[in-house]
Short mmCIF file of C-alpha atoms in Angstrom, two decimals:
data_model
loop_
_atom_site.label_atom_id
_atom_site.label_comp_id
_atom_site.label_asym_id
_atom_site.label_seq_id
_atom_site.Cartn_x
_atom_site.Cartn_y
_atom_site.Cartn_z
CA MET A 1 0.00 0.00 0.00
CA ALA A 2 1.11 3.53 -0.62
CA SER A 3 1.87 5.66 2.41
CA SER A 4 2.56 9.36 2.67
CA GLY A 5 2.65 12.20 5.08
CA ASP A 6 -0.80 13.53 4.17
CA GLU A 7 -4.04 11.83 3.20
CA GLY A 8 -4.38 13.84 0.00
CA ARG A 9 -1.49 12.07 -1.71
CA VAL A 10 -2.98 9.42 -3.96
CA MET A 11 -1.14 7.02 -6.28
CA VAL A 12 -2.49 7.48 -9.80
CA ASP A 13 -1.44 5.88 -13.07
CA LEU A 14 2.15 6.68 -14.05
CA ARG A 15 1.42 8.41 -17.35
CA SER A 16 -1.11 10.85 -15.86
CA ALA A 17 1.18 11.64 -12.95
CA ALA A 18 4.15 12.25 -15.24
CA GLU A 19 2.13 14.56 -17.48
CA SER A 20 0.83 16.52 -14.50
CA ALA A 21 4.35 16.79 -13.11
CA ALA A 22 5.65 18.05 -16.45
CA ALA A 23 2.86 20.64 -16.66
CA ASP A 24 3.71 21.99 -13.21
CA GLU A 25 6.06 24.96 -13.53
CA ASP A 26 7.20 24.65 -9.90
CA ALA A 27 9.63 21.72 -9.76
CA HIS A 28 9.37 21.58 -5.97
CA ALA A 29 5.62 20.90 -6.22
CA THR A 30 6.18 17.64 -8.14
CA PRO A 31 4.40 14.89 -6.16
CA LEU A 32 6.64 12.40 -4.40
CA HIS A 33 5.01 9.04 -3.72
CA GLU A 34 6.15 6.67 -1.01
CA ILE A 35 5.54 2.91 -0.94
CA GLU A 36 6.35 0.55 1.88
CA SER A 37 8.29 -2.36 0.38
CA LEU A 38 10.35 -5.35 1.50
CA CYS A 39 14.11 -5.04 1.92
CA MET A 40 15.81 -7.93 0.16
CA ARG A 41 18.86 -7.79 2.47
CA CYS A 42 17.37 -7.91 5.98
CA GLY A 43 13.75 -8.85 5.32
CA GLU A 44 12.33 -5.78 7.11
CA ASN A 45 10.12 -3.13 5.51
CA GLY A 46 11.76 -0.14 3.87
CA ILE A 47 10.52 2.87 1.89
CA THR A 48 10.52 3.22 -1.89
CA ARG A 49 10.09 6.80 -3.13
CA LEU A 50 8.72 7.40 -6.63
CA LEU A 51 9.18 10.65 -8.52
CA LEU A 52 7.05 10.80 -11.66
CA THR A 53 8.45 13.39 -14.04
CA LEU A 54 9.24 14.26 -17.64
CA ILE A 55 12.80 14.74 -18.86
CA PRO A 56 12.59 17.78 -21.18
CA HIS A 57 12.89 16.87 -24.85
CA PHE A 58 13.19 13.18 -23.97
CA ARG A 59 10.24 11.23 -22.49
CA GLU A 60 8.32 10.44 -19.31
CA VAL A 61 10.24 8.54 -16.63
CA VAL A 62 9.74 7.21 -13.11
CA LEU A 63 12.67 7.73 -10.73
CA MET A 64 12.68 5.22 -7.86
CA ALA A 65 14.85 5.21 -4.74
CA PHE A 66 14.70 2.54 -1.99
CA GLU A 67 16.08 2.97 1.51
CA CYS A 68 15.90 0.60 4.47
CA PRO A 69 16.20 2.26 7.91
CA HIS A 70 17.05 -1.08 9.55
CA CYS A 71 20.15 -2.19 7.63
CA GLY A 72 20.94 0.90 5.54
CA GLU A 73 20.39 -0.82 2.16
CA ARG A 74 19.91 1.72 -0.64
CA ASN A 75 19.40 1.46 -4.40
CA ASN A 76 17.79 3.42 -7.23
CA GLU A 77 16.60 2.85 -10.76
CA ILE A 78 14.69 4.46 -13.60
CA GLN A 79 11.66 3.19 -15.52
CA PHE A 80 9.81 4.61 -18.48
CA ALA A 81 6.22 5.72 -18.00
CA GLY A 82 5.56 6.89 -21.55
CA GLN A 83 4.57 4.99 -24.65
CA LEU A 84 6.74 2.39 -26.35
CA GLN A 85 8.45 3.50 -29.53
CA PRO A 86 7.16 2.25 -32.93
CA LYS A 87 10.35 0.24 -33.57
CA ARG A 88 13.19 -1.33 -31.63
CA CYS A 89 16.53 0.46 -31.66
CA CYS A 90 20.10 -0.75 -31.68
CA TYR A 91 22.99 1.61 -30.82
CA SER A 92 26.54 0.55 -31.68
CA LEU A 93 29.38 2.64 -30.23
CA GLU A 94 33.00 2.09 -31.27
CA VAL A 95 35.40 2.84 -28.39
CA PRO A 96 38.95 3.27 -29.77
CA LEU A 97 42.08 2.54 -27.76
CA GLY A 98 43.26 5.44 -25.61
CA GLN A 99 40.14 7.63 -25.99
CA SER A 100 38.84 7.43 -22.43
CA GLU A 101 36.48 10.37 -22.98
CA ILE A 102 34.24 8.07 -25.01
CA LEU A 103 33.61 6.10 -21.80
CA ASN A 104 31.98 9.20 -20.25
CA ARG A 105 29.11 9.27 -22.72
CA GLN A 106 25.70 9.13 -21.07
CA VAL A 107 23.67 5.96 -21.55
CA VAL A 108 19.96 5.50 -20.88
CA LYS A 109 19.23 1.78 -20.48
CA SER A 110 15.61 0.66 -20.18
CA ASP A 111 14.43 -2.51 -18.45
CA SER A 112 14.14 -4.36 -21.76
CA ALA A 113 17.57 -3.44 -23.18
CA THR A 114 20.43 -5.87 -23.77
CA ILE A 115 24.08 -4.77 -23.71
CA LYS A 116 26.72 -6.65 -25.70
CA ILE A 117 30.50 -6.44 -26.09
CA PRO A 118 31.38 -8.75 -29.03
CA GLU A 119 35.15 -8.65 -28.43
CA LEU A 120 34.69 -10.47 -25.10
CA ASP A 121 31.61 -12.41 -26.16
CA PHE A 122 29.97 -10.67 -23.18
CA GLU A 123 26.26 -9.93 -22.83
CA ILE A 124 24.24 -8.21 -20.10
CA PRO A 125 20.65 -9.50 -20.40
CA PRO A 126 17.71 -7.24 -19.52
CA GLU A 127 17.08 -8.92 -16.17
CA ALA A 128 20.73 -8.52 -15.04
CA GLN A 129 20.63 -4.71 -14.83
CA ARG A 130 17.41 -2.77 -14.38
CA GLY A 131 16.68 0.52 -16.11
CA THR A 132 19.38 3.03 -15.31
CA LEU A 133 20.94 6.36 -16.28
CA SER A 134 24.71 5.94 -16.35
CA THR A 135 27.75 6.12 -18.60
CA VAL A 136 29.53 3.51 -20.68
CA GLU A 137 32.18 3.16 -17.98
CA GLY A 138 29.53 3.04 -15.25
CA ILE A 139 27.66 0.14 -16.85
CA ILE A 140 30.87 -1.85 -17.39
CA MET A 141 32.11 -1.31 -13.83
CA ARG A 142 28.68 -2.20 -12.43
CA ALA A 143 28.88 -5.50 -14.31
CA VAL A 144 32.36 -6.04 -12.81
CA ASP A 145 31.04 -5.44 -9.29
CA GLU A 146 28.13 -7.84 -9.79
CA LEU A 147 30.41 -10.60 -11.11
CA GLN A 148 32.89 -10.01 -8.30
CA ALA A 149 30.24 -10.17 -5.57
CA LEU A 150 29.98 -13.99 -5.46
CA GLN A 151 33.59 -14.87 -6.22
CA ASP A 152 34.33 -16.01 -2.65
CA GLU A 153 31.51 -18.55 -2.80
CA ARG A 154 32.54 -19.70 -6.28
CA LYS A 155 36.14 -20.36 -5.13
CA LYS A 156 34.82 -22.73 -2.47
CA VAL A 157 32.42 -24.60 -4.80
CA ASP A 158 34.17 -24.45 -8.20
CA PRO A 159 37.74 -23.07 -8.07
CA GLN A 160 38.34 -23.52 -11.81
CA LYS A 161 35.25 -21.52 -12.72
CA ALA A 162 36.18 -18.81 -10.22
CA GLU A 163 39.68 -18.58 -11.74
CA ALA A 164 38.21 -18.22 -15.24
CA ILE A 165 35.94 -15.42 -14.02
CA ASP A 166 38.91 -13.65 -12.41
CA GLN A 167 40.74 -13.71 -15.74
CA PHE A 168 37.62 -12.39 -17.48
CA LEU A 169 37.23 -9.58 -14.92
CA LEU A 170 40.76 -8.40 -15.72
CA LYS A 171 39.79 -8.02 -19.38
CA LEU A 172 36.51 -6.32 -18.47
CA ARG A 173 38.27 -3.83 -16.18
CA SER A 174 40.73 -3.01 -18.97
CA LEU A 175 37.77 -2.01 -21.15
CA GLY A 176 36.32 0.15 -18.38
CA SER A 177 39.62 1.99 -18.01
CA GLY A 178 40.09 2.56 -21.74
CA GLU A 179 43.11 0.26 -22.08
CA ALA A 180 41.57 -1.72 -24.98
CA ALA A 181 39.36 -0.98 -27.97
CA PHE A 182 35.90 -2.53 -28.04
CA THR A 183 32.36 -2.16 -29.37
CA PHE A 184 29.50 -1.25 -27.02
CA ILE A 185 26.11 -2.41 -28.39
CA LEU A 186 22.81 -1.36 -26.79
CA ASP A 187 19.81 -3.24 -28.23
CA ASP A 188 16.36 -2.30 -26.91
CA PRO A 189 13.13 -3.88 -28.25
CA ALA A 190 11.11 -1.07 -26.61
CA GLY A 191 13.10 1.64 -28.43
CA ASN A 192 13.48 3.67 -25.20
CA SER A 193 17.25 3.42 -24.73
CA PHE A 194 19.80 5.99 -25.81
CA ILE A 195 23.54 6.69 -26.13
CA GLU A 196 24.72 10.29 -26.14
CA ASN A 197 25.98 11.81 -29.38
CA PRO A 198 28.14 14.85 -28.47
CA HIS A 199 28.27 15.89 -32.13
CA ALA A 200 24.48 16.13 -32.50
CA PRO A 201 22.74 17.23 -34.66
CA SER A 202 25.61 16.09 -36.89
CA SER A 203 26.33 12.39 -37.28
CA ASP A 204 28.92 10.68 -35.10
CA PRO A 205 31.47 8.49 -36.94
CA LEU A 206 31.81 6.27 -33.84
CA LEU A 207 28.08 5.83 -33.19
CA SER A 208 25.58 4.08 -35.45
CA VAL A 209 21.84 3.67 -34.87
CA ARG A 210 19.47 1.17 -36.46
CA PHE A 211 15.70 0.95 -36.18
CA TYR A 212 13.88 -2.24 -37.14
CA GLU A 213 10.73 -4.23 -36.49
CA ARG A 214 10.24 -6.31 -33.36
CA THR A 215 9.89 -10.06 -33.51
CA ARG A 216 6.70 -11.75 -32.32
CA GLU A 217 8.47 -12.95 -29.16
CA GLN A 218 9.67 -9.45 -28.34
CA GLN A 219 6.21 -8.01 -28.85
CA ALA A 220 4.77 -10.55 -26.42
CA ALA A 221 7.50 -9.86 -23.84
CA LEU A 222 6.75 -6.12 -23.98
CA GLY A 223 3.00 -6.65 -23.53
CA PHE A 224 2.08 -6.13 -27.18
CA LEU A 225 -0.59 -8.26 -28.79
CA ALA A 226 1.24 -11.04 -30.63
CA GLU A 227 -1.02 -13.72 -32.00
CA PRO A 228 0.42 -16.78 -33.77
CA PRO A 229 -0.12 -16.81 -37.54
CA THR A 230 -3.37 -18.43 -38.50
CA GLU A 231 -3.78 -20.80 -41.40
CA GLN A 232 -6.51 -20.35 -43.96
CA PRO A 233 -8.73 -23.41 -44.22
CA GLY A 234 -8.00 -25.44 -47.31
CA GLU A 235 -4.69 -23.70 -48.00
CA ALA A 236 -1.34 -25.44 -47.81
CA VAL A 237 1.47 -23.88 -45.79
CA PHE A 238 5.24 -24.03 -45.61
CA PRO A 239 7.20 -26.32 -45.30
CA ALA A 240 6.56 -28.54 -48.27
CA SER A 241 5.42 -31.80 -46.70
CA ALA A 242 2.29 -33.85 -46.27
CA ASN A 243 0.11 -32.61 -43.40
CA SER A 244 -2.16 -34.61 -41.10
CA ASP A 245 -4.98 -34.63 -43.67
CA GLY A 246 -2.72 -36.09 -46.36
CA LEU A 247 -2.66 -32.83 -48.37
CA GLN A 248 0.65 -31.78 -49.91
CA SER A 249 1.93 -28.40 -48.65
CA VAL A 250 3.48 -25.95 -51.11
CA PRO A 251 6.07 -23.20 -50.48
CA HIS A 252 5.01 -19.78 -49.23
CA GLY A 253 4.16 -17.37 -52.04
CA SER A 254 2.80 -19.99 -54.45
CA VAL A 255 -0.63 -20.29 -52.81
CA GLY A 256 -1.96 -17.12 -54.45
CA ALA A 257 -0.59 -18.17 -57.83
CA VAL A 258 -2.17 -21.63 -57.63
CA ALA A 259 -5.53 -20.17 -56.58
CA GLY A 260 -5.40 -17.61 -59.39
CA ARG A 261 -4.56 -20.18 -62.07
CA ARG A 262 -7.31 -22.48 -60.82
CA ALA A 263 -9.86 -19.65 -61.00
CA ILE A 264 -8.74 -18.72 -64.52
CA ALA A 265 -8.98 -22.34 -65.66
CA GLN A 266 -12.51 -22.62 -64.29
CA GLY A 267 -13.54 -19.25 -65.76
CA ASN A 268 -14.97 -17.88 -62.51
CA PRO A 269 -14.54 -14.07 -62.54
CA ASP A 270 -15.46 -13.65 -58.87
CA GLU A 271 -12.77 -16.08 -57.75
CA ILE A 272 -10.26 -14.46 -60.13
CA ALA A 273 -10.87 -11.05 -58.52
CA ALA A 274 -10.65 -12.52 -55.02
CA ALA A 275 -7.40 -14.37 -55.75
CA LEU A 276 -5.51 -11.83 -57.86
CA CYS A 277 -6.77 -8.57 -56.31
CA ARG A 278 -6.79 -9.75 -52.74
CA TYR A 279 -4.46 -7.07 -51.42
CA SER A 280 -4.96 -4.23 -53.88
CA ALA A 281 -8.62 -3.19 -53.61
CA PRO A 282 -8.43 0.45 -52.43
CA GLU A 283 -12.16 0.68 -51.77
CA GLU A 284 -11.93 -1.96 -49.04
CA VAL A 285 -10.62 -1.02 -45.61
CA ASP A 286 -9.28 -4.02 -43.71
CA THR A 287 -8.65 -4.26 -39.98
CA LEU A 288 -6.19 -6.17 -37.86
CA PRO A 289 -5.84 -6.50 -34.06
CA SER A 290 -3.14 -4.40 -32.47
CA THR A 291 -1.96 -3.03 -29.14
CA CYS A 292 -1.97 0.62 -28.10
CA GLY A 293 1.57 1.93 -27.74
CA ALA A 294 0.48 4.36 -24.99
CA CYS A 295 -1.67 2.33 -22.58
CA GLY A 296 -1.07 -1.26 -23.77
CA THR A 297 -4.74 -2.18 -24.28
CA GLU A 298 -6.06 -3.97 -27.35
CA CYS A 299 -7.12 -1.74 -30.24
CA VAL A 300 -7.70 -1.91 -33.99
CA THR A 301 -5.47 -0.84 -36.89
CA ARG A 302 -7.26 -0.01 -40.15
CA PHE A 303 -5.43 -0.13 -43.45
CA PHE A 304 -6.06 -0.04 -47.18
CA ALA A 305 -3.94 -0.10 -50.33
CA THR A 306 -4.14 2.67 -52.90
CA LYS A 307 -2.22 3.90 -55.92
CA ILE A 308 -0.58 7.33 -55.91
CA PRO A 309 -0.41 8.72 -59.47
CA TYR A 310 3.12 8.97 -60.89
CA PHE A 311 4.44 7.12 -57.84
CA GLN A 312 3.50 3.61 -56.71
CA GLU A 313 1.11 1.57 -54.62
CA VAL A 314 1.10 2.41 -50.90
CA ILE A 315 -0.60 1.07 -47.78
CA VAL A 316 -2.21 3.66 -45.49
CA MET A 317 -2.48 2.54 -41.84
CA ALA A 318 -4.31 4.26 -38.96
CA THR A 319 -4.50 3.17 -35.33
CA THR A 320 -6.91 4.57 -32.73
CA CYS A 321 -7.38 3.60 -29.08
CA ASP A 322 -10.81 4.08 -27.56
CA MET A 323 -9.39 3.68 -24.06
CA CYS A 324 -6.85 6.52 -23.92
CA GLY A 325 -7.50 8.36 -27.20
CA TYR A 326 -4.08 7.58 -28.73
CA ARG A 327 -4.01 8.04 -32.50
CA ASN A 328 -1.33 7.25 -35.04
CA SER A 329 -1.14 7.12 -38.83
CA GLU A 330 1.56 5.61 -41.01
CA LEU A 331 2.33 5.04 -44.65
CA LYS A 332 3.94 1.82 -45.89
CA PRO A 333 5.22 1.09 -49.41
CA GLY A 334 3.30 -1.56 -51.31
CA GLY A 335 3.80 -3.57 -54.46
CA GLU A 336 7.01 -5.23 -55.57
CA ILE A 337 10.49 -4.26 -54.41
CA PRO A 338 12.12 -2.11 -57.11
CA ALA A 339 15.38 -3.25 -58.65
CA LYS A 340 17.11 0.09 -57.92
CA GLY A 341 17.16 2.69 -55.19
CA LYS A 342 16.27 6.34 -55.64
CA LYS A 343 17.94 9.57 -54.53
CA ILE A 344 15.76 12.70 -54.54
CA THR A 345 17.41 16.14 -54.42
CA LEU A 346 15.32 19.30 -53.99
CA LEU A 347 16.70 22.84 -54.09
CA VAL A 348 14.45 24.90 -51.78
CA GLN A 349 14.33 28.52 -52.92
CA ASN A 350 10.86 29.93 -52.21
CA ALA A 351 7.80 29.50 -50.00
CA ARG A 352 6.15 27.27 -52.59
CA ASP A 353 8.93 24.74 -52.19
CA LEU A 354 8.22 24.49 -48.45
CA THR A 355 4.65 23.40 -49.19
CA ARG A 356 5.59 20.55 -51.54
CA ASP A 357 4.14 17.20 -50.51
CA VAL A 358 6.68 14.68 -49.22
CA ILE A 359 6.34 10.94 -48.70
CA LYS A 360 9.15 9.57 -46.52
CA SER A 361 9.32 5.81 -46.11
CA ASP A 362 10.88 3.76 -43.32
CA SER A 363 13.90 2.97 -45.48
CA ALA A 364 14.79 6.58 -46.37
CA SER A 365 17.61 8.68 -44.97
CA VAL A 366 17.40 12.48 -44.97
CA LYS A 367 20.22 14.99 -45.35
CA VAL A 368 20.44 18.78 -45.30
CA PRO A 369 24.07 19.62 -46.22
CA GLU A 370 23.76 23.29 -45.24
CA LEU A 371 22.83 22.26 -41.67
CA GLU A 372 25.22 19.30 -41.54
CA LEU A 373 22.06 17.40 -40.62
CA GLU A 374 21.71 13.70 -41.38
CA LEU A 375 19.09 11.16 -40.32
CA SER A 376 19.70 7.46 -40.70
CA CYS A 377 17.24 4.99 -42.21
CA GLY A 378 14.26 4.18 -40.01
CA THR A 379 14.28 7.42 -38.04
CA LEU A 380 10.75 8.88 -37.60
CA GLY A 381 9.25 5.96 -39.58
CA GLY A 382 7.10 6.53 -42.66
CA MET A 383 5.13 9.73 -42.95
CA VAL A 384 3.22 11.98 -45.34
CA THR A 385 3.96 15.66 -44.79
CA THR A 386 5.45 18.73 -46.49
CA VAL A 387 9.04 19.89 -46.84
CA GLU A 388 8.62 22.33 -43.96
CA GLY A 389 6.80 19.75 -41.84
CA LEU A 390 9.54 17.17 -42.41
CA ILE A 391 12.31 19.52 -41.24
CA VAL A 392 10.33 20.60 -38.18
CA LYS A 393 9.59 17.00 -37.17
CA ILE A 394 13.24 16.07 -37.63
CA CYS A 395 14.37 18.87 -35.33
CA GLU A 396 11.71 18.01 -32.73
CA ALA A 397 12.93 14.40 -32.75
CA LEU A 398 16.55 15.52 -32.36
CA GLU A 399 15.68 17.70 -29.38
CA ARG A 400 13.68 14.87 -27.80
CA ILE A 401 16.43 12.28 -28.23
CA HIS A 402 19.34 14.57 -27.29
CA GLY A 403 17.48 16.34 -24.48
CA PHE A 404 20.30 15.72 -22.01
CA GLN A 405 22.42 18.22 -23.89
CA LEU A 406 19.86 20.98 -23.26
CA GLY A 407 19.50 20.71 -19.46
CA ASP A 408 20.76 23.04 -16.74
CA SER A 409 23.86 20.91 -16.09
CA THR A 410 24.95 20.93 -19.72
CA LEU A 411 28.22 22.60 -20.62
CA GLU A 412 27.84 26.06 -22.13
CA TRP A 413 29.56 25.16 -25.39
CA LYS A 414 27.09 22.30 -25.94
CA LYS A 415 24.08 24.53 -25.27
CA LYS A 416 25.50 27.18 -27.60
CA LYS A 417 25.89 24.56 -30.32
CA TRP A 418 22.19 23.75 -30.16
CA GLU A 419 21.25 27.44 -30.07
CA ASP A 420 23.35 28.05 -33.19
CA PHE A 421 21.70 25.06 -34.86
CA LYS A 422 18.21 26.42 -34.14
CA GLU A 423 19.22 29.84 -35.44
CA ARG A 424 20.53 28.32 -38.68
CA LEU A 425 17.35 26.30 -38.96
CA SER A 426 15.15 29.37 -38.61
CA LYS A 427 17.12 31.02 -41.41
CA LEU A 428 16.45 28.05 -43.69
CA LEU A 429 12.73 27.90 -42.95
CA SER A 430 12.44 31.69 -43.40
CA LEU A 431 14.20 31.24 -46.77
CA GLN A 432 16.92 33.78 -46.08
CA GLU A 433 19.12 31.55 -48.20
CA ALA A 434 18.56 28.60 -50.53
CA TRP A 435 19.17 25.09 -49.16
CA THR A 436 19.10 21.49 -50.33
CA LEU A 437 16.96 18.57 -49.16
CA ILE A 438 18.25 15.10 -50.04
CA ILE A 439 16.15 11.96 -49.51
CA ASP A 440 18.00 8.71 -50.22
CA ASP A 441 15.76 5.64 -50.29
CA GLY A 442 17.14 2.20 -51.07
CA LEU A 443 13.63 0.88 -51.77
CA ALA A 444 12.62 3.89 -53.93
CA ALA A 445 9.51 4.28 -51.77
CA SER A 446 9.87 8.03 -51.07
CA PHE A 447 8.49 10.88 -53.14
CA VAL A 448 8.62 14.68 -53.43
CA ALA A 449 5.87 16.35 -55.45
CA PRO A 450 7.06 18.29 -58.52
CA ALA A 451 6.05 21.92 -58.95
CA THR A 452 4.87 21.27 -62.52
CA ASP A 453 2.80 18.58 -64.19
CA SER A 454 5.93 17.22 -65.84
CA LEU A 455 8.91 16.19 -63.73
CA GLU A 456 11.32 17.14 -66.51
CA ASP A 457 10.13 20.77 -66.37
CA ASP A 458 10.97 21.10 -62.65
CA SER A 459 14.58 22.31 -62.62
CA GLN A 460 14.79 22.35 -58.80
CA LEU A 461 13.89 18.67 -58.37
CA THR A 462 16.04 15.77 -59.53
CA MET A 463 15.42 12.06 -59.06
CA GLU A 464 18.32 9.71 -59.61
CA GLU A 465 18.12 5.93 -59.68
CA TYR A 466 21.13 3.90 -58.57
CA GLN A 467 22.14 0.30 -58.09
CA ARG A 468 22.00 -0.75 -54.45
CA SER A 469 25.23 -1.95 -52.86
CA TRP A 470 25.57 -5.35 -51.21
CA GLU A 471 25.58 -3.67 -47.78
CA GLN A 472 22.28 -1.90 -48.53
CA ASN A 473 20.67 -5.14 -49.70
CA GLU A 474 21.94 -6.86 -46.57
CA GLU A 475 20.45 -4.19 -44.32
CA LEU A 476 17.12 -4.43 -46.15
CA GLY A 477 17.14 -8.22 -45.93
CA LEU A 478 17.22 -8.72 -49.71
CA ASN A 479 20.36 -10.84 -49.97
CA ASP A 480 18.72 -13.79 -48.21
CA MET A 481 15.32 -13.41 -49.85
CA ASP A 482 14.40 -16.41 -52.04
CA THR A 483 11.40 -15.95 -54.34
CA SER A 484 12.20 -18.81 -56.73
CA SER A 485 9.28 -20.95 -55.50
CA ALA A 486 6.76 -18.14 -55.96
CA ASP A 487 8.24 -17.20 -59.36
CA ALA A 488 8.06 -20.81 -60.52
CA ALA A 489 4.46 -21.10 -59.35
CA TYR A 490 3.40 -17.97 -61.23
CA ASN A 491 5.29 -18.93 -64.38
CA THR A 492 4.11 -22.54 -64.52
CA THR A 493 1.34 -23.17 -66.99
CA SER A 494 -1.66 -25.01 -65.56
CA THR A 495 -2.46 -28.21 -67.39
#
């Protein structure tokens, strides 16, 4: 039960409390909740204090501190009270030999994040270290302390294992002191972890960030709705083998082709339309079960496929939650994967250019050379906006992610860097000088509207197709994609 010094203090849901705390201008009036909880060292009752607040330009968090008056045990941790991010994130930081300042970079680790150091084949699972705000050195040395804690008992039970751990701790301490080069990987399915980039908003050559979809197991572990794939009655599924009913299964991708050829052979136009146009009827809005990213309750995602003239087929998705009112819309590319990527370059010179429609897909990176601004693939997800709206959303996301560099404890030169960046940004959006917007999409699923009916007549807009590199295909998952079974099924003539 919650206890406090006055009867008016009531424990409410974390999100509402964090929002109310953020809206309160007086920091000292932020509610502090106290919960009586069990001390794991002495078994007596201690006090856990919860501070529900919002880190400016970052996200809602819950700061927790436990103290036991009986044995003096104390610990603290941080948990996220806001919504889960649309995609999981993976930060990879290269720590060179002799550059100990890299070890001082701030790290936000959520409860669901995994930390890896490939050079030592070392991994810190989510349950080993709770959510915390620390540095690269702090996380490594905390792992050293936790491994060292039970060494005396290990030496009595298994001396060889204890000796091996001692040798490993020497290597781990050398990383924490900067005496060896290594790679620090932070992988978070919830997307709520973060590693500081001191060069922001510019890119950091030592730090790379990837955003990608969660697996079904990760969605279930985070509380998302993750139902197993259902089989359509009468349809065969992968792998190719005889099932319990004696029917022969066929490879994935050939089911639609077989159904379409059967309908054509029988001359049934209704079945032909159902088989061949199953996913491309724009007048039909389909629904699928989903989970609200804000409150975690079940909701519905509506989607339909449509064709954008002079562009390609796209899938429009919209999610609404009747419980908390959360709303989200997204645009996904549809149709086949193009053979080449596309690079779009727009020279912004007047106010009309700022109002051009922009479609940015998940696979697109964005650059503004005049600002030294670069966004990696997957950042912000897919969206439909304008040129001005895209730049504003990019800057809002940068301020949210790098909010620690804008606080009161930030060094003056870092704060001045962000102030200069905002000033340069305002000059671009006020069109005091011309600037360039570059959208590079390996899947050619992004689009910028031309100012004229003919793309050739628009001298400010250029679209260049290029052959994707092996690394780009690997990142997009195309190198391991095998469509030979589906191609053979579509090309085979029905007898």
